[in-house]
Amino acid sequence: MLFHAITSCFAFLSPIAAQQIYDVWSTTWDRSDLFTYTNLYPNPIDFTTPGATGSADIVVTDTTLYQSMIGFGASLTDSSAQLLSELKSSDSDTYWDIINYLFDPTDGADAAGFSYIRVPLGASDFSASVYSFDDTDGDTSLSDFNINAAPSYLYDVLQDIAGVNSYLKIHILPWSPPGWMKDSGTMLGGSFQSEYTDTYASYLLKCLQAYSDMGFSVYAIGVQNEPQNSDSTYPTCLISASQEAAIGLQLRSLMDSNGFSDTIIIGYEHNWNDAADYPVTLMQDAASAFAGVSFHCYAGSVSDQEEFYDAYPDKDIFFTECTGEFGSDWWSDIKWYMDNIFIGSPNYWSKNGAMWNLALDGNGQPTLPGTDSCGTPCRPIVTVNSNGTYNYNQEFYAIAQASKAILPKDTDGPFGQRVEVAVNGDLDWGLIVAAYVTNRTDSTDWLRYSLVVLNWDDQPSGSWDPTNITATIEFRGQQATYTFPVGVTTLWWYGAPL
């Protein structure tokens, strides 16, 4: 850690003279590198007068800017918080090692800097029991509302995370309204009843107020997780686009009147395959209420996000949930996550990318008793076992590589903004790339540029043969050359202000 901090200092001073690549993070297919940092001082890679292009040629056009990013991360479910809290009680040093490695956003830190966290409001399929914040039948005045129906360790762990990362974007939303607002009379499946529109909006406002009273600054709130899913084994709820629109309009009015005008509402929260329907209808009915919509990975393709963007280019797009499952192939998962979520989703306009459970044990537990949501046990970002052992899974390395590209360079500075990038050459298919610029708090300081590159050229002749790709990088009329191993590479350089 100390060596990293010292060597990083040279990288921060180096851009004064020329555009040079000093900082590289790598996760390789064979796990010889796992979010491994390399500082190239005293032999950086220079951008020089262009020569012949490589077999792959990465062209960065930093005059073409796209969306600003908000961070990458995961969900803090009750189950995740329970395991982390138990670890804090039994081995606080290990607990803080994990929290800092996951969430520390400090420039130059040996950490991933997760900056987005999604928190269920009430029970989900990863809770010890079924509960909402008001389980009193017919309590339309919400006099029995109690945010402390959630386990206290949820808020304790969230407070620790927020203390490590001051940039943290907290996104809260329910997996179901209270059961008495639904035709099923329970949080397990069923449909929302429109007669409770105003009551439910007030319920969500109370959630915001309660979080604020606990000292949390909430970035976003949602109306319903996966509103097209009804499952009788865990909290779910069918809410139509028109119902969500009505709730959103009322909630937006309540928020604006009660000091939450800066908190956004994110709609939809469901799969890619319906991108041109439900979320478009939601915007048609209530565009003034919703900042945008979010997507999940369980049906459809990441390119479907383009359909929503084409319909509403001024609305934000988020990607908020996908889960791995135990027993899958490590490298195949990394390739899929980068292609579809941590490179692919931003390239299709998302401002973030996130996986599901932050922490579970080696059996994908604990889960809500009786839930069928993870037939093959869901795999978390970090496995935390009752004996105190832990390990980071492939989800962590995918998120970490993307996160390192967009974190602020300066304290309280901006996150990275996506810029145009293209890959040309005979091996253009071998590299999947996202490019970002991170602006500075001092307008005279050099801007930081970053690439996140997936080299998935592991079968160039139809059989297994992981092959490095030597690529040229074109930037502002100059050229650098870098050999990308099969895996994921994140690299930085600096350029003068435009």
Short mmCIF file of C-alpha atoms in Angstrom, two decimals:
data_model
loop_
_atom_site.label_atom_id
_atom_site.label_comp_id
_atom_site.label_asym_id
_atom_site.label_seq_id
_atom_site.Cartn_x
_atom_site.Cartn_y
_atom_site.Cartn_z
CA MET A 1 0.00 0.00 0.00
CA LEU A 2 2.80 2.41 0.90
CA PHE A 3 4.76 1.50 -2.26
CA HIS A 4 1.63 2.03 -4.33
CA ALA A 5 1.08 5.48 -2.82
CA ILE A 6 4.70 6.52 -3.42
CA THR A 7 4.89 5.33 -7.01
CA SER A 8 1.52 6.86 -7.82
CA CYS A 9 2.96 10.27 -6.96
CA PHE A 10 5.20 10.07 -10.02
CA ALA A 11 2.19 9.35 -12.22
CA PHE A 12 0.37 12.41 -10.91
CA LEU A 13 3.37 14.65 -11.71
CA SER A 14 4.24 13.10 -15.05
CA PRO A 15 1.65 14.72 -17.37
CA ILE A 16 3.41 18.09 -17.18
CA ALA A 17 5.81 17.05 -19.93
CA ALA A 18 3.83 14.83 -22.29
CA GLN A 19 0.96 12.43 -22.76
CA GLN A 20 2.16 9.20 -21.19
CA ILE A 21 0.57 6.03 -19.82
CA TYR A 22 1.79 5.29 -16.30
CA ASP A 23 -1.07 3.56 -14.47
CA VAL A 24 -2.36 0.11 -15.43
CA TRP A 25 -4.73 -2.32 -13.68
CA SER A 26 -5.13 -5.85 -15.02
CA THR A 27 -7.26 -8.94 -14.44
CA THR A 28 -6.19 -11.83 -16.68
CA TRP A 29 -8.02 -14.93 -17.81
CA ASP A 30 -5.71 -17.24 -15.85
CA ARG A 31 -5.93 -15.11 -12.67
CA SER A 32 -2.20 -14.42 -12.67
CA ASP A 33 -3.33 -10.80 -12.33
CA LEU A 34 -6.35 -9.98 -10.19
CA PHE A 35 -7.07 -6.25 -10.24
CA THR A 36 -3.29 -5.93 -10.14
CA TYR A 37 -1.79 -2.45 -10.29
CA THR A 38 1.37 -1.65 -12.25
CA ASN A 39 3.05 1.75 -12.30
CA LEU A 40 5.24 2.08 -15.39
CA TYR A 41 7.61 4.67 -13.87
CA PRO A 42 10.36 5.26 -14.93
CA ASN A 43 9.46 3.79 -18.33
CA PRO A 44 5.99 5.06 -19.28
CA ILE A 45 4.38 4.45 -22.63
CA ASP A 46 4.66 7.64 -24.66
CA PHE A 47 2.20 9.05 -27.15
CA THR A 48 4.36 9.90 -30.16
CA THR A 49 4.09 10.77 -33.85
CA PRO A 50 1.80 8.20 -35.45
CA GLY A 51 3.26 5.28 -37.36
CA ALA A 52 1.73 2.08 -38.64
CA THR A 53 -1.41 1.02 -36.80
CA GLY A 54 -1.60 -2.20 -34.84
CA SER A 55 -3.70 -5.24 -35.63
CA ALA A 56 -6.25 -3.44 -33.47
CA ASP A 57 -6.34 0.36 -33.48
CA ILE A 58 -8.20 2.14 -30.68
CA VAL A 59 -9.27 5.64 -31.73
CA VAL A 60 -10.27 8.00 -28.90
CA THR A 61 -12.16 11.16 -29.93
CA ASP A 62 -12.31 13.24 -26.78
CA THR A 63 -14.17 16.12 -28.43
CA THR A 64 -17.26 13.89 -28.57
CA LEU A 65 -18.70 13.59 -25.07
CA TYR A 66 -21.53 11.39 -23.81
CA GLN A 67 -23.04 10.71 -20.37
CA SER A 68 -21.36 11.41 -17.06
CA MET A 69 -21.00 8.37 -14.84
CA ILE A 70 -22.11 8.02 -11.20
CA GLY A 71 -20.24 4.87 -10.18
CA PHE A 72 -20.33 1.08 -10.14
CA GLY A 73 -21.40 -1.22 -7.32
CA ALA A 74 -23.94 -3.69 -5.95
CA SER A 75 -26.90 -4.14 -3.60
CA LEU A 76 -26.77 -4.15 0.18
CA THR A 77 -29.49 -6.65 1.01
CA ASP A 78 -30.44 -7.63 4.55
CA SER A 79 -28.49 -10.87 4.03
CA SER A 80 -25.37 -9.05 2.88
CA ALA A 81 -25.56 -6.66 5.83
CA GLN A 82 -26.09 -9.54 8.25
CA LEU A 83 -22.96 -11.39 7.17
CA LEU A 84 -20.84 -8.26 7.14
CA SER A 85 -22.15 -7.20 10.55
CA GLU A 86 -21.36 -10.63 12.01
CA LEU A 87 -17.85 -10.38 10.58
CA LYS A 88 -17.44 -6.93 12.12
CA SER A 89 -18.31 -8.39 15.53
CA SER A 90 -15.98 -11.38 15.20
CA ASP A 91 -13.06 -9.85 13.27
CA SER A 92 -13.30 -6.10 12.84
CA ASP A 93 -9.91 -5.82 11.09
CA THR A 94 -11.02 -8.16 8.32
CA TYR A 95 -14.37 -6.39 8.08
CA TRP A 96 -12.70 -3.03 7.56
CA ASP A 97 -10.23 -4.53 5.09
CA ILE A 98 -13.17 -5.68 2.97
CA ILE A 99 -15.15 -2.45 3.29
CA ASN A 100 -12.13 -0.34 2.38
CA TYR A 101 -11.07 -2.57 -0.52
CA LEU A 102 -14.57 -2.44 -1.94
CA PHE A 103 -15.45 1.21 -1.37
CA ASP A 104 -12.42 3.47 -0.81
CA PRO A 105 -12.51 5.96 -3.74
CA THR A 106 -9.28 7.78 -2.88
CA ASP A 107 -7.16 8.51 -5.93
CA GLY A 108 -4.19 6.14 -5.84
CA ALA A 109 -5.68 3.83 -3.22
CA ASP A 110 -5.36 0.07 -3.58
CA ALA A 111 -9.13 -0.29 -3.71
CA ALA A 112 -12.02 -0.60 -6.15
CA GLY A 113 -13.94 2.50 -5.08
CA PHE A 114 -17.48 1.13 -5.50
CA SER A 115 -19.61 4.29 -5.48
CA TYR A 116 -23.15 3.03 -6.08
CA ILE A 117 -25.21 1.00 -3.59
CA ARG A 118 -28.78 -0.20 -3.99
CA VAL A 119 -30.79 -0.92 -0.83
CA PRO A 120 -34.19 -2.67 -0.64
CA LEU A 121 -36.94 -0.87 1.28
CA GLY A 122 -38.38 -3.70 3.33
CA ALA A 123 -37.87 -7.40 2.74
CA SER A 124 -36.50 -9.00 -0.41
CA ASP A 125 -35.62 -12.59 -1.26
CA PHE A 126 -32.46 -11.99 0.79
CA SER A 127 -34.03 -11.17 4.16
CA ALA A 128 -34.57 -13.23 7.28
CA SER A 129 -38.35 -12.67 7.22
CA VAL A 130 -41.08 -10.86 5.31
CA TYR A 131 -41.73 -7.29 6.47
CA SER A 132 -42.60 -3.82 5.27
CA PHE A 133 -42.37 -0.56 7.20
CA ASP A 134 -46.10 -0.60 7.94
CA ASP A 135 -47.76 -3.98 8.24
CA THR A 136 -50.94 -2.71 9.89
CA ASP A 137 -53.85 -3.54 7.59
CA GLY A 138 -55.65 -0.47 6.25
CA ASP A 139 -53.32 2.03 7.94
CA THR A 140 -53.80 4.66 5.25
CA SER A 141 -52.63 7.37 7.64
CA LEU A 142 -49.36 5.41 8.00
CA SER A 143 -49.42 6.06 11.75
CA ASP A 144 -47.63 2.76 12.35
CA PHE A 145 -44.85 3.42 9.84
CA ASN A 146 -41.54 2.26 11.34
CA ILE A 147 -38.27 2.34 9.41
CA ASN A 148 -36.74 0.23 12.18
CA ALA A 149 -38.68 -2.79 11.01
CA ALA A 150 -35.51 -3.41 9.00
CA PRO A 151 -32.67 -5.00 10.99
CA SER A 152 -30.41 -2.42 12.62
CA TYR A 153 -27.32 -4.01 11.08
CA LEU A 154 -28.53 -2.89 7.63
CA TYR A 155 -28.21 0.75 8.61
CA ASP A 156 -25.01 0.17 10.58
CA VAL A 157 -23.21 -1.36 7.59
CA LEU A 158 -24.58 1.28 5.24
CA GLN A 159 -23.29 3.95 7.61
CA ASP A 160 -19.82 2.36 7.56
CA ILE A 161 -19.82 2.26 3.76
CA ALA A 162 -20.94 5.89 3.50
CA GLY A 163 -18.19 6.84 5.93
CA VAL A 164 -15.57 5.29 3.64
CA ASN A 165 -16.95 6.73 0.39
CA SER A 166 -18.29 10.28 0.54
CA TYR A 167 -19.31 10.03 -3.14
CA LEU A 168 -21.62 7.09 -2.46
CA LYS A 169 -24.85 7.13 -4.49
CA ILE A 170 -27.54 5.42 -2.40
CA HIS A 171 -30.51 4.11 -4.39
CA ILE A 172 -33.46 2.83 -2.34
CA LEU A 173 -36.56 1.00 -3.56
CA PRO A 174 -39.08 -1.63 -2.41
CA TRP A 175 -39.47 -5.22 -3.59
CA SER A 176 -43.15 -4.88 -2.68
CA PRO A 177 -45.54 -2.36 -1.16
CA PRO A 178 -47.08 -3.39 2.17
CA GLY A 179 -49.27 -6.43 1.57
CA TRP A 180 -52.51 -4.65 2.46
CA MET A 181 -52.05 -2.37 -0.57
CA LYS A 182 -52.23 -5.40 -2.89
CA ASP A 183 -54.92 -7.78 -4.08
CA SER A 184 -52.98 -10.70 -2.57
CA GLY A 185 -53.02 -9.20 0.93
CA THR A 186 -49.38 -10.21 1.29
CA MET A 187 -46.00 -8.98 0.10
CA LEU A 188 -45.48 -12.34 -1.63
CA GLY A 189 -46.70 -11.79 -5.17
CA GLY A 190 -49.93 -10.17 -6.28
CA SER A 191 -50.84 -6.84 -7.84
CA PHE A 192 -50.91 -3.28 -6.57
CA GLN A 193 -54.37 -1.73 -6.05
CA SER A 194 -54.62 1.75 -7.54
CA GLU A 195 -56.82 3.01 -4.70
CA TYR A 196 -53.63 3.16 -2.61
CA THR A 197 -51.69 5.37 -5.03
CA ASP A 198 -51.55 8.40 -2.74
CA THR A 199 -50.93 6.28 0.36
CA TYR A 200 -48.07 4.43 -1.30
CA ALA A 201 -46.46 7.68 -2.49
CA SER A 202 -46.65 8.95 1.10
CA TYR A 203 -45.11 5.67 2.30
CA LEU A 204 -42.15 6.17 -0.05
CA LEU A 205 -41.76 9.77 1.10
CA LYS A 206 -41.63 8.55 4.69
CA CYS A 207 -38.85 6.15 3.70
CA LEU A 208 -36.87 9.08 2.28
CA GLN A 209 -37.48 11.17 5.37
CA ALA A 210 -36.42 8.32 7.65
CA TYR A 211 -33.19 7.80 5.72
CA SER A 212 -32.50 11.52 5.90
CA ASP A 213 -33.13 11.51 9.66
CA MET A 214 -30.52 8.75 9.99
CA GLY A 215 -27.99 10.92 8.18
CA PHE A 216 -28.09 9.28 4.74
CA SER A 217 -28.10 11.38 1.60
CA VAL A 218 -30.23 9.42 -0.87
CA TYR A 219 -29.38 9.83 -4.54
CA ALA A 220 -32.40 8.00 -5.98
CA ILE A 221 -35.61 6.25 -5.04
CA GLY A 222 -37.68 3.79 -7.05
CA VAL A 223 -41.34 2.80 -6.96
CA GLN A 224 -40.99 -0.97 -7.43
CA ASN A 225 -38.28 -3.48 -8.20
CA GLU A 226 -39.20 -5.60 -11.24
CA PRO A 227 -42.81 -4.44 -11.60
CA GLN A 228 -43.62 -7.19 -14.11
CA ASN A 229 -42.71 -9.99 -11.72
CA SER A 230 -45.13 -11.70 -9.34
CA ASP A 231 -43.72 -14.62 -7.35
CA SER A 232 -45.52 -16.06 -4.34
CA THR A 233 -42.28 -17.22 -2.70
CA TYR A 234 -40.72 -13.80 -2.03
CA PRO A 235 -41.67 -10.09 -2.01
CA THR A 236 -42.75 -9.09 -5.51
CA CYS A 237 -45.56 -7.04 -7.01
CA LEU A 238 -47.16 -6.40 -10.37
CA ILE A 239 -47.46 -2.66 -11.03
CA SER A 240 -48.49 -1.49 -14.48
CA ALA A 241 -46.76 1.36 -16.27
CA SER A 242 -49.79 3.59 -15.76
CA GLN A 243 -49.90 2.75 -12.04
CA GLU A 244 -46.18 3.44 -11.62
CA ALA A 245 -46.63 6.71 -13.49
CA ALA A 246 -49.41 7.82 -11.14
CA ILE A 247 -47.40 6.88 -8.06
CA GLY A 248 -44.32 8.63 -9.47
CA LEU A 249 -46.18 11.87 -10.19
CA GLN A 250 -47.60 11.99 -6.67
CA LEU A 251 -44.26 11.06 -5.12
CA ARG A 252 -42.42 13.71 -7.14
CA SER A 253 -44.83 16.35 -5.90
CA LEU A 254 -44.42 15.21 -2.30
CA MET A 255 -40.64 15.13 -2.59
CA ASP A 256 -40.47 18.61 -4.09
CA SER A 257 -42.67 19.96 -1.29
CA ASN A 258 -40.68 18.29 1.47
CA GLY A 259 -37.07 19.15 0.72
CA PHE A 260 -36.13 16.30 -1.61
CA SER A 261 -36.10 18.10 -4.94
CA ASP A 262 -32.50 16.96 -5.53
CA THR A 263 -33.35 13.27 -5.10
CA ILE A 264 -34.26 11.62 -8.39
CA ILE A 265 -36.87 8.94 -9.10
CA ILE A 266 -35.72 6.02 -11.25
CA GLY A 267 -38.44 4.03 -12.98
CA TYR A 268 -38.98 0.57 -14.45
CA GLU A 269 -36.16 -1.46 -12.80
CA HIS A 270 -36.66 -4.52 -14.95
CA ASN A 271 -35.26 -6.47 -17.88
CA TRP A 272 -33.75 -5.32 -21.16
CA ASN A 273 -36.29 -7.15 -23.30
CA ASP A 274 -39.12 -4.69 -22.62
CA ALA A 275 -37.04 -1.54 -23.16
CA ALA A 276 -39.27 -0.19 -25.93
CA ASP A 277 -42.55 -0.78 -24.08
CA TYR A 278 -43.03 -0.38 -20.31
CA PRO A 279 -40.33 2.29 -19.74
CA VAL A 280 -41.41 4.22 -22.84
CA THR A 281 -45.04 4.17 -21.68
CA LEU A 282 -43.86 5.32 -18.25
CA MET A 283 -42.17 8.35 -19.79
CA GLN A 284 -45.17 9.11 -21.98
CA ASP A 285 -47.36 9.21 -18.86
CA ALA A 286 -45.00 10.79 -16.32
CA ALA A 287 -41.77 12.10 -17.83
CA SER A 288 -41.78 15.02 -15.40
CA ALA A 289 -41.57 12.65 -12.43
CA PHE A 290 -38.79 10.29 -13.52
CA ALA A 291 -35.17 11.16 -14.20
CA GLY A 292 -34.88 7.94 -16.18
CA VAL A 293 -35.16 4.18 -15.98
CA SER A 294 -32.98 1.23 -15.03
CA PHE A 295 -32.47 -2.21 -16.50
CA HIS A 296 -31.71 -5.76 -15.33
CA CYS A 297 -29.96 -8.55 -17.23
CA TYR A 298 -32.31 -11.51 -16.91
CA ALA A 299 -34.01 -11.24 -20.31
CA GLY A 300 -33.12 -9.47 -23.53
CA SER A 301 -29.82 -7.92 -24.61
CA VAL A 302 -27.84 -4.89 -23.53
CA SER A 303 -28.36 -3.35 -26.98
CA ASP A 304 -32.07 -3.08 -26.10
CA GLN A 305 -31.13 -0.05 -23.99
CA GLU A 306 -30.69 1.78 -27.29
CA GLU A 307 -34.42 1.47 -27.95
CA PHE A 308 -35.25 3.45 -24.85
CA TYR A 309 -32.48 5.95 -25.55
CA ASP A 310 -33.79 6.52 -29.08
CA ALA A 311 -37.25 7.27 -27.68
CA TYR A 312 -36.06 9.47 -24.78
CA PRO A 313 -32.44 10.61 -25.35
CA ASP A 314 -32.76 13.27 -22.63
CA LYS A 315 -33.62 10.73 -19.93
CA ASP A 316 -30.99 8.88 -17.91
CA ILE A 317 -30.36 5.16 -18.20
CA PHE A 318 -29.08 3.03 -15.32
CA PHE A 319 -28.12 -0.62 -15.00
CA THR A 320 -28.92 -1.89 -11.52
CA GLU A 321 -29.03 -5.68 -11.23
CA CYS A 322 -27.55 -8.94 -12.43
CA THR A 323 -26.38 -11.94 -10.44
CA GLY A 324 -23.89 -14.69 -10.98
CA GLU A 325 -24.53 -18.26 -9.88
CA PHE A 326 -22.18 -20.67 -8.19
CA GLY A 327 -20.62 -23.29 -10.46
CA SER A 328 -20.15 -21.18 -13.60
CA ASP A 329 -16.87 -20.63 -15.44
CA TRP A 330 -14.75 -17.77 -14.06
CA TRP A 331 -13.35 -16.42 -17.32
CA SER A 332 -16.61 -16.85 -19.26
CA ASP A 333 -18.33 -14.80 -16.57
CA ILE A 334 -15.73 -12.02 -16.75
CA LYS A 335 -16.16 -11.81 -20.52
CA TRP A 336 -19.95 -11.66 -20.25
CA TYR A 337 -19.97 -9.08 -17.48
CA MET A 338 -17.61 -6.74 -19.29
CA ASP A 339 -19.27 -7.13 -22.70
CA ASN A 340 -22.79 -6.66 -21.35
CA ILE A 341 -22.58 -4.62 -18.14
CA PHE A 342 -19.32 -2.91 -17.24
CA ILE A 343 -18.30 -1.92 -20.76
CA GLY A 344 -21.43 -2.73 -22.75
CA SER A 345 -24.04 -0.98 -20.64
CA PRO A 346 -22.21 2.38 -20.47
CA ASN A 347 -21.61 2.15 -24.21
CA TYR A 348 -25.40 1.87 -24.47
CA TRP A 349 -25.89 4.98 -22.34
CA SER A 350 -26.06 3.76 -18.75
CA LYS A 351 -24.59 6.00 -16.04
CA ASN A 352 -23.65 3.08 -13.83
CA GLY A 353 -23.48 -0.68 -13.57
CA ALA A 354 -24.29 -2.90 -10.60
CA MET A 355 -24.59 -6.50 -9.52
CA TRP A 356 -26.96 -8.03 -6.95
CA ASN A 357 -25.82 -9.18 -3.47
CA LEU A 358 -22.74 -7.51 -2.06
CA ALA A 359 -22.00 -10.44 0.29
CA LEU A 360 -23.31 -13.99 0.85
CA ASP A 361 -21.72 -17.15 2.19
CA GLY A 362 -20.28 -20.01 0.13
CA ASN A 363 -23.73 -21.57 -0.24
CA GLY A 364 -25.42 -18.37 -1.43
CA GLN A 365 -27.06 -17.94 1.98
CA PRO A 366 -28.82 -16.59 3.91
CA THR A 367 -31.99 -16.30 1.85
CA LEU A 368 -35.63 -15.73 2.71
CA PRO A 369 -37.03 -19.11 3.83
CA GLY A 370 -38.95 -20.70 0.95
CA THR A 371 -37.82 -18.37 -1.83
CA ASP A 372 -37.31 -19.89 -5.28
CA SER A 373 -35.48 -16.87 -6.72
CA CYS A 374 -32.04 -18.53 -6.91
CA GLY A 375 -32.50 -22.15 -7.96
CA THR A 376 -28.76 -22.42 -8.40
CA PRO A 377 -27.38 -20.43 -5.46
CA CYS A 378 -26.70 -16.81 -6.32
CA ARG A 379 -23.08 -15.77 -6.06
CA PRO A 380 -22.18 -12.47 -4.34
CA ILE A 381 -19.45 -9.93 -4.97
CA VAL A 382 -17.56 -11.21 -1.93
CA THR A 383 -18.09 -14.55 -0.23
CA VAL A 384 -18.02 -14.22 3.58
CA ASN A 385 -18.17 -17.46 5.54
CA SER A 386 -19.12 -18.00 9.18
CA ASN A 387 -15.56 -19.12 10.01
CA GLY A 388 -14.22 -15.72 8.97
CA THR A 389 -12.79 -16.77 5.62
CA TYR A 390 -13.67 -14.72 2.57
CA ASN A 391 -12.88 -14.35 -1.12
CA TYR A 392 -13.66 -11.94 -3.93
CA ASN A 393 -15.55 -13.42 -6.85
CA GLN A 394 -15.42 -12.67 -10.58
CA GLU A 395 -18.13 -10.05 -10.10
CA PHE A 396 -15.74 -8.02 -7.96
CA TYR A 397 -12.98 -7.97 -10.55
CA ALA A 398 -15.33 -6.92 -13.33
CA ILE A 399 -16.71 -4.05 -11.24
CA ALA A 400 -13.29 -2.99 -9.94
CA GLN A 401 -11.74 -2.72 -13.40
CA ALA A 402 -14.60 -0.47 -14.58
CA SER A 403 -14.75 1.58 -11.39
CA LYS A 404 -11.06 2.52 -11.51
CA ALA A 405 -11.64 4.26 -14.85
CA ILE A 406 -14.22 6.77 -13.63
CA LEU A 407 -13.39 7.74 -10.04
CA PRO A 408 -12.68 11.42 -9.33
CA LYS A 409 -9.06 12.50 -9.71
CA ASP A 410 -9.51 15.37 -7.26
CA THR A 411 -11.18 15.37 -3.86
CA ASP A 412 -14.82 16.27 -4.48
CA GLY A 413 -14.10 16.39 -8.19
CA PRO A 414 -16.31 15.01 -10.97
CA PHE A 415 -16.62 11.39 -12.02
CA GLY A 416 -15.55 10.27 -15.47
CA GLN A 417 -17.55 11.13 -18.57
CA ARG A 418 -17.77 8.73 -21.49
CA VAL A 419 -16.06 9.82 -24.70
CA GLU A 420 -16.22 8.42 -28.20
CA VAL A 421 -14.01 5.43 -28.95
CA ALA A 422 -13.77 3.08 -31.92
CA VAL A 423 -11.70 -0.02 -32.64
CA ASN A 424 -10.37 -0.59 -36.15
CA GLY A 425 -8.03 -3.12 -37.77
CA ASP A 426 -8.03 -6.82 -38.56
CA LEU A 427 -8.49 -7.69 -34.89
CA ASP A 428 -11.14 -5.06 -34.15
CA TRP A 429 -13.41 -7.88 -32.95
CA GLY A 430 -10.87 -8.93 -30.31
CA LEU A 431 -11.15 -5.83 -28.12
CA ILE A 432 -14.24 -4.39 -26.43
CA VAL A 433 -13.52 -0.86 -25.21
CA ALA A 434 -15.00 1.99 -23.18
CA ALA A 435 -13.26 5.37 -22.88
CA TYR A 436 -13.67 8.17 -20.33
CA VAL A 437 -12.37 11.61 -19.45
CA THR A 438 -12.23 12.81 -15.85
CA ASN A 439 -12.32 16.57 -15.50
CA ARG A 440 -10.46 18.50 -12.82
CA THR A 441 -11.48 20.96 -10.13
CA ASP A 442 -8.77 23.35 -11.35
CA SER A 443 -9.42 24.22 -15.00
CA THR A 444 -5.68 24.48 -15.68
CA ASP A 445 -4.89 20.92 -14.56
CA TRP A 446 -4.49 18.20 -17.14
CA LEU A 447 -7.49 15.96 -17.73
CA ARG A 448 -7.29 12.26 -16.98
CA TYR A 449 -8.24 9.82 -19.73
CA SER A 450 -8.92 6.13 -19.25
CA LEU A 451 -9.68 3.02 -21.23
CA VAL A 452 -11.36 -0.17 -20.02
CA VAL A 453 -10.42 -2.91 -22.48
CA LEU A 454 -11.61 -6.51 -22.69
CA ASN A 455 -9.36 -8.75 -24.79
CA TRP A 456 -11.43 -11.86 -25.37
CA ASP A 457 -9.26 -13.35 -28.11
CA ASP A 458 -8.98 -16.74 -26.46
CA GLN A 459 -9.75 -18.95 -29.50
CA PRO A 460 -8.20 -17.19 -32.53
CA SER A 461 -8.15 -20.37 -34.65
CA GLY A 462 -11.20 -22.09 -33.22
CA SER A 463 -9.37 -23.84 -30.40
CA TRP A 464 -8.22 -22.63 -26.99
CA ASP A 465 -5.23 -20.33 -27.43
CA PRO A 466 -5.34 -17.10 -25.39
CA THR A 467 -3.58 -14.52 -27.54
CA ASN A 468 -2.36 -11.08 -26.52
CA ILE A 469 -3.27 -8.23 -28.85
CA THR A 470 -0.80 -5.46 -29.54
CA ALA A 471 -2.89 -2.39 -30.25
CA THR A 472 -2.23 1.20 -31.14
CA ILE A 473 -4.09 3.97 -29.30
CA GLU A 474 -4.83 7.12 -31.31
CA PHE A 475 -5.34 10.30 -29.29
CA ARG A 476 -5.17 13.95 -30.39
CA GLY A 477 -3.04 13.17 -33.44
CA GLN A 478 -0.56 11.04 -31.48
CA GLN A 479 -0.18 7.33 -31.00
CA ALA A 480 0.79 4.91 -28.24
CA THR A 481 1.21 1.15 -28.40
CA TYR A 482 0.15 -1.32 -25.72
CA THR A 483 -0.09 -5.10 -25.64
CA PHE A 484 -3.33 -6.17 -24.01
CA PRO A 485 -3.29 -9.60 -22.35
CA VAL A 486 -6.36 -11.81 -22.57
CA GLY A 487 -8.40 -10.37 -19.73
CA VAL A 488 -9.45 -6.88 -18.69
CA THR A 489 -7.09 -3.90 -18.65
CA THR A 490 -7.75 -0.40 -17.30
CA LEU A 491 -5.20 2.28 -18.07
CA TRP A 492 -4.80 6.03 -17.53
CA TRP A 493 -3.04 8.92 -19.19
CA TYR A 494 -3.36 12.69 -19.03
CA GLY A 495 -4.00 15.39 -21.62
CA ALA A 496 -3.98 19.19 -21.57
CA PRO A 497 -7.34 20.89 -21.03
CA LEU A 498 -9.35 21.37 -24.21
#
